Amino acid sequence: MELNILWFVLITVLFTGYFFLEGFDFGVGTLLPFLGKDDAGRRLLINSIGPFWDGNEVWLITAGGAIFAAFPNWYATLFSGFYMALFLMLLALILRGVAFEFRSKDDRPAWRSLWDWMIFGGSLVPALLWGVAITNLLRGVPIAVNMQYAGTFWDLLSPYTLVGGLTTLFIFTLHGALFLTLKTSGQQLAGARRAASLAGFLAVPALLLLVVLSYSQTDLFEKTGAGVVFWGAVAALVLACGLLRAGKYALAFAMNGLAIVFSTVAVFWGLFPRVMVSSLNPDWSLTIYNASSSPYTLKIMTIVALTLVPVVLLYQGWNYWIFRQRVTLKDLEY
């Protein structure tokens, strides 16, 4: 396999892992003000993702670093063209991380409420913007012959990309609610189930609409495999909602995760060998060939990745295993 293709596949895997893992803690953060009826309830929800959220963000940092090193022209065009959107996302992620740390520094209700809403906003904004960003990559953005972004922030907003943003928001919210059905019990579990039912009711039509719109807004379905996988995401999401109603929470979480995986794979499959589509001229699109680093750089990166990535996977797997138990109110420290 050519190293250009290998690194495109690895970046696809990194984003897939990021959306699967960070998706549920985005969902928990978005649900925090609504499922946490009191301070103890909100602390319980935060504790459910406490050991995981910062480790999950490593997948994004690694994906961004991989793009920078393997496809520097992609990195430059993406971060210059999506500057404002990525700045808002970064600001939200910073506020979210700070909120997790600062919330417990003071017992005053107003103080804790402030940081709870920061967690909410810091989870909702990225969950929404990721859908907008990914659908823009697929639909195409104004890229000139010199690989420079030739549009404005408002060019990133369209009915199609907004549907993409709402789709990721609803699916991640469902993912978080299903995660809570596995990590909580009693009243908290009942609330998580109700939230999951509502999120699923919104997520299924949103994803279905996104798939249908993709026929006219993108060329994804010119690749039969990508189209099949995209429809497979819809089927997995519907199945997740059915399993939720049957009380099979673990399987429902797995199926919703599969919907996230299928959707991400379908998008990157539809892009290949492009990494950013030019809406001005298809010949001006960035590909894994005209946007890549030198073969020597890719070779060194491959050696480093094959050495270190297994270590990260083992560490994260161990972390999830150690903190696999449900979180209860009696586990909270007072």
Coordinates of C-alpha atoms in Angstrom, one line a residue:
M1 CA 0.0 0.0 0.0
E2 CA 1.3 3.5 -0.9
L3 CA 2.1 5.5 2.2
N4 CA -0.2 8.3 1.0
I5 CA -3.1 5.9 1.1
L6 CA -2.0 4.4 4.4
W7 CA -2.0 7.8 6.1
F8 CA -5.3 8.7 4.7
V9 CA -6.7 5.4 6.1
L10 CA -5.0 6.1 9.5
I11 CA -6.5 9.6 9.7
T12 CA -9.9 8.1 8.9
V13 CA -9.4 5.6 11.8
L14 CA -8.3 8.4 14.1
F15 CA -11.4 10.6 13.3
T16 CA -13.6 7.5 13.6
G17 CA -12.2 6.7 17.0
Y18 CA -12.5 10.3 18.1
F19 CA -16.2 10.6 17.1
F20 CA -17.0 7.3 18.7
L21 CA -15.3 8.1 22.0
E22 CA -15.7 11.8 22.3
G23 CA -19.2 11.5 21.0
F24 CA -20.5 10.1 24.2
D25 CA -18.9 12.6 26.5
F26 CA -20.1 15.4 24.2
G27 CA -23.6 13.9 24.7
V28 CA -23.3 13.7 28.5
G29 CA -22.1 17.3 28.6
T30 CA -25.0 18.4 26.4
L31 CA -27.5 16.6 28.7
L32 CA -25.9 17.8 32.0
P33 CA -28.2 20.7 32.8
F34 CA -31.3 18.6 32.0
L35 CA -30.6 15.2 33.6
G36 CA -28.8 16.6 36.6
K37 CA -31.7 17.8 38.7
D38 CA -29.5 18.8 41.6
D39 CA -25.8 19.2 42.4
A40 CA -25.3 15.6 43.3
G41 CA -27.0 14.4 40.1
R42 CA -24.8 16.7 38.0
R43 CA -21.7 15.5 39.8
L44 CA -22.7 12.0 39.1
L45 CA -23.0 12.7 35.4
I46 CA -19.6 14.5 35.3
N47 CA -18.0 11.6 37.2
S48 CA -19.3 9.1 34.6
I49 CA -17.0 10.7 32.0
G50 CA -14.4 12.0 34.3
P51 CA -11.8 9.3 33.7
F52 CA -12.3 9.4 29.9
W53 CA -13.0 12.8 28.4
D54 CA -9.4 14.2 28.3
G55 CA -8.1 10.9 27.0
N56 CA -10.7 10.9 24.2
E57 CA -9.5 14.3 23.0
V58 CA -6.0 12.7 22.4
W59 CA -7.6 11.2 19.3
L60 CA -8.3 14.7 17.9
I61 CA -4.9 16.0 18.7
T62 CA -3.3 12.9 17.1
A63 CA -5.5 13.3 14.0
G64 CA -4.6 17.0 13.7
G65 CA -0.9 16.2 14.1
A66 CA -1.2 13.5 11.5
I67 CA -2.8 15.9 9.0
F68 CA -0.1 18.5 9.7
A69 CA 2.8 16.1 9.1
A70 CA 1.4 13.8 6.4
F71 CA -0.7 16.3 4.4
P72 CA 0.6 19.8 5.2
N73 CA -1.3 21.5 2.3
W74 CA -4.5 20.0 3.6
Y75 CA -3.7 21.3 7.0
A76 CA -2.9 24.8 5.8
T77 CA -6.1 25.1 3.6
L78 CA -8.3 23.5 6.2
F79 CA -7.2 25.7 9.1
S80 CA -7.2 28.9 7.0
G81 CA -10.5 28.3 5.4
F82 CA -12.3 27.0 8.5
Y83 CA -10.4 29.4 10.8
M84 CA -13.4 31.0 12.5
A85 CA -15.3 27.7 12.9
L86 CA -12.3 25.9 14.3
F87 CA -11.5 28.9 16.6
L88 CA -15.1 28.7 18.0
M89 CA -14.6 24.9 18.4
L90 CA -11.3 25.3 20.2
L91 CA -12.7 28.0 22.5
A92 CA -15.6 25.7 23.4
L93 CA -13.2 22.8 24.1
I94 CA -11.0 25.0 26.3
L95 CA -13.9 26.3 28.3
R96 CA -15.2 22.8 28.7
G97 CA -11.9 21.5 30.0
V98 CA -11.5 24.4 32.4
A99 CA -15.1 23.9 33.6
F100 CA -14.4 20.3 34.5
E101 CA -11.5 21.5 36.7
F102 CA -13.0 24.7 38.2
R103 CA -16.5 23.4 39.0
S104 CA -15.5 21.8 42.3
K105 CA -13.3 24.6 43.5
D106 CA -16.2 26.4 45.2
D107 CA -19.4 25.1 46.8
R108 CA -21.6 28.1 45.9
P109 CA -24.5 27.1 43.7
A110 CA -24.0 30.1 41.3
W111 CA -20.4 29.1 40.8
R112 CA -21.2 25.5 40.0
S113 CA -24.1 26.5 37.8
L114 CA -21.9 28.7 35.7
W115 CA -19.4 26.0 35.0
D116 CA -22.2 23.4 34.4
W117 CA -23.4 25.7 31.6
M118 CA -19.9 26.0 30.3
I119 CA -19.7 22.2 30.1
F120 CA -23.0 22.3 28.3
G121 CA -21.9 24.9 25.7
G122 CA -18.4 23.4 25.4
S123 CA -20.0 20.1 24.5
L124 CA -22.9 21.3 22.3
V125 CA -20.9 23.7 20.1
P126 CA -18.2 21.1 18.9
A127 CA -20.9 18.4 18.5
L128 CA -22.7 20.8 16.1
L129 CA -19.7 22.2 14.3
W130 CA -18.1 18.9 13.6
G131 CA -21.1 18.0 11.5
V132 CA -20.9 21.3 9.6
A133 CA -17.2 20.8 9.0
I134 CA -17.4 17.2 7.8
T135 CA -20.3 17.9 5.4
N136 CA -18.4 20.9 4.0
L137 CA -15.4 18.7 3.2
L138 CA -17.7 16.4 1.3
R139 CA -19.9 19.0 -0.5
G140 CA -17.0 21.2 -1.4
V141 CA -15.7 24.6 -0.5
P142 CA -14.3 27.4 -2.7
I143 CA -10.6 26.4 -3.1
A144 CA -8.6 28.3 -5.8
V145 CA -5.9 26.9 -8.1
N146 CA -3.2 27.8 -5.6
M147 CA -4.8 25.6 -2.9
Q148 CA -6.0 28.7 -1.0
Y149 CA -9.5 29.0 0.5
A150 CA -11.3 31.7 -1.6
G151 CA -14.5 32.0 0.5
T152 CA -15.7 33.4 3.8
F153 CA -17.1 32.0 7.0
W154 CA -20.6 32.3 5.6
D155 CA -19.8 30.0 2.7
L156 CA -19.5 27.2 5.2
L157 CA -23.2 27.5 6.1
S158 CA -25.9 26.0 3.9
P159 CA -29.0 24.0 4.5
Y160 CA -27.0 20.8 3.8
T161 CA -24.2 21.6 6.2
L162 CA -26.6 22.7 8.9
V163 CA -28.4 19.4 8.6
G164 CA -25.0 17.8 9.0
G165 CA -24.4 19.8 12.2
L166 CA -27.8 18.9 13.7
T167 CA -27.2 15.2 12.8
T168 CA -24.0 14.9 14.7
L169 CA -25.5 16.9 17.6
F170 CA -28.5 14.5 17.9
I171 CA -26.4 11.3 17.4
F172 CA -23.8 12.4 19.9
T173 CA -26.5 13.3 22.4
L174 CA -28.0 9.8 21.9
H175 CA -24.6 8.3 22.3
G176 CA -24.2 10.1 25.6
A177 CA -27.6 9.1 26.9
L178 CA -26.9 5.5 26.0
F179 CA -23.6 5.7 27.7
L180 CA -25.3 6.9 30.8
T181 CA -27.7 3.9 30.7
L182 CA -24.5 1.8 31.2
K183 CA -22.9 4.0 33.9
T184 CA -25.8 5.0 36.1
S185 CA -28.7 3.3 38.0
G186 CA -32.1 4.1 39.5
Q187 CA -33.5 7.5 38.8
Q188 CA -30.5 8.6 36.8
L189 CA -30.8 5.6 34.5
A190 CA -34.5 6.2 34.0
G191 CA -33.8 9.8 33.0
A192 CA -31.0 8.7 30.6
R193 CA -33.4 6.3 29.0
R194 CA -36.0 9.1 28.4
A195 CA -33.3 11.4 27.0
A196 CA -32.0 8.6 24.7
S197 CA -35.6 8.0 23.4
L198 CA -36.0 11.7 22.6
A199 CA -32.5 12.0 21.0
G200 CA -33.2 8.9 18.9
F201 CA -36.5 10.4 17.8
L202 CA -34.5 13.4 16.5
A203 CA -31.4 11.6 15.2
V204 CA -33.0 9.1 12.9
P205 CA -34.9 11.6 10.6
A206 CA -31.9 13.9 10.7
L207 CA -29.5 11.2 9.5
L208 CA -32.0 10.0 7.0
L209 CA -32.4 13.6 5.6
L210 CA -28.6 14.0 5.5
V211 CA -28.2 10.8 3.4
V212 CA -31.0 11.8 1.0
L213 CA -29.6 15.3 0.6
S214 CA -26.1 13.8 -0.1
Y215 CA -27.4 12.4 -3.4
S216 CA -27.8 16.0 -4.8
Q217 CA -25.2 17.9 -2.7
T218 CA -22.3 15.5 -3.1
D219 CA -20.8 12.8 -5.3
L220 CA -20.5 10.3 -2.5
F221 CA -22.9 7.9 -4.0
E222 CA -20.9 7.6 -7.2
K223 CA -18.9 5.1 -5.1
T224 CA -21.2 2.2 -4.4
G225 CA -19.4 1.1 -1.3
A226 CA -19.5 4.5 0.4
G227 CA -23.3 4.7 -0.4
V228 CA -23.9 1.3 1.1
V229 CA -22.0 2.1 4.2
F230 CA -23.9 5.4 4.6
W231 CA -27.2 3.6 4.4
G232 CA -25.8 1.1 6.8
A233 CA -25.4 3.9 9.3
V234 CA -29.1 4.7 9.1
A235 CA -29.9 1.0 9.6
A236 CA -27.6 0.8 12.6
L237 CA -29.2 3.9 14.1
V238 CA -32.7 2.6 13.7
L239 CA -31.6 -0.7 15.3
A240 CA -30.1 1.2 18.2
C241 CA -33.4 2.9 18.9
G242 CA -35.2 -0.5 18.8
L243 CA -32.7 -2.1 21.2
L244 CA -33.2 0.9 23.5
R245 CA -36.9 0.3 23.7
A246 CA -36.2 -3.4 24.4
G247 CA -34.0 -2.4 27.3
K248 CA -30.8 -3.8 25.7
Y249 CA -28.7 -0.8 26.5
A250 CA -25.3 -2.2 25.8
L251 CA -26.3 -3.4 22.3
A252 CA -28.1 -0.1 21.7
F253 CA -24.9 1.8 22.6
A254 CA -22.8 -0.5 20.3
M255 CA -25.3 0.0 17.4
N256 CA -25.3 3.7 17.8
G257 CA -21.5 3.6 17.9
L258 CA -21.6 1.6 14.7
A259 CA -23.8 4.3 13.1
I260 CA -21.1 6.8 14.0
V261 CA -18.4 4.6 12.6
F262 CA -20.3 3.9 9.3
S263 CA -21.1 7.6 8.8
T264 CA -17.4 8.6 9.3
V265 CA -16.1 5.9 7.0
A266 CA -18.7 6.7 4.4
V267 CA -17.6 10.4 4.3
F268 CA -13.9 9.6 4.0
W269 CA -14.6 6.8 1.5
G270 CA -16.6 9.3 -0.6
L271 CA -13.8 11.8 -0.4
F272 CA -11.0 9.5 -1.4
P273 CA -8.5 10.2 -3.0
R274 CA -9.5 13.8 -2.3
V275 CA -9.1 15.4 1.1
M276 CA -10.9 18.7 0.3
V277 CA -13.2 19.2 -2.6
S278 CA -13.1 22.4 -4.6
S279 CA -16.5 23.8 -5.5
L280 CA -14.8 26.2 -8.0
N281 CA -13.2 23.5 -10.1
P282 CA -12.9 19.8 -9.4
D283 CA -9.3 19.8 -10.7
W284 CA -8.4 22.2 -7.9
S285 CA -9.4 19.8 -5.2
L286 CA -6.7 18.7 -2.7
T287 CA -5.8 15.1 -2.9
I288 CA -3.7 12.7 -1.0
Y289 CA -1.0 13.2 -3.7
N290 CA -0.9 17.0 -4.2
A291 CA -1.4 17.8 -0.5
S292 CA 1.1 15.2 1.0
S293 CA 4.6 15.4 2.5
S294 CA 7.6 13.8 1.0
P295 CA 7.9 10.0 0.9
Y296 CA 10.7 10.1 3.4
T297 CA 8.6 12.1 5.9
L298 CA 5.7 9.6 5.5
K299 CA 8.1 6.7 6.0
I300 CA 9.5 8.2 9.3
M301 CA 6.0 8.9 10.5
T302 CA 4.9 5.4 9.7
I303 CA 7.7 3.9 11.9
V304 CA 6.8 6.3 14.7
A305 CA 3.1 5.6 14.5
L306 CA 3.5 1.8 14.4
T307 CA 5.6 2.1 17.5
L308 CA 3.6 4.4 19.7
V309 CA -0.1 4.0 18.6
P310 CA -0.3 0.5 20.1
V311 CA 0.9 1.9 23.4
V312 CA -1.9 4.5 23.4
L313 CA -4.5 1.9 22.5
L314 CA -3.4 -0.4 25.4
Y315 CA -3.5 2.5 27.8
Q316 CA -6.9 3.7 26.8
G317 CA -8.3 0.1 26.9
W318 CA -6.9 -0.4 30.4
N319 CA -8.4 2.9 31.5
Y320 CA -11.9 1.9 30.3
W321 CA -11.5 -1.5 31.9
I322 CA -10.5 -0.1 35.3
F323 CA -13.4 2.4 35.3
R324 CA -16.1 0.1 33.8
Q325 CA -18.4 0.0 36.9
R326 CA -21.5 2.1 37.2
V327 CA -21.3 5.4 39.1
T328 CA -23.7 5.8 42.0
L329 CA -24.4 8.6 44.4
K330 CA -22.7 6.8 47.2
D331 CA -19.4 7.0 45.2
L332 CA -19.5 10.8 45.5
E333 CA -17.1 12.4 48.0
Y334 CA -18.6 15.0 50.3

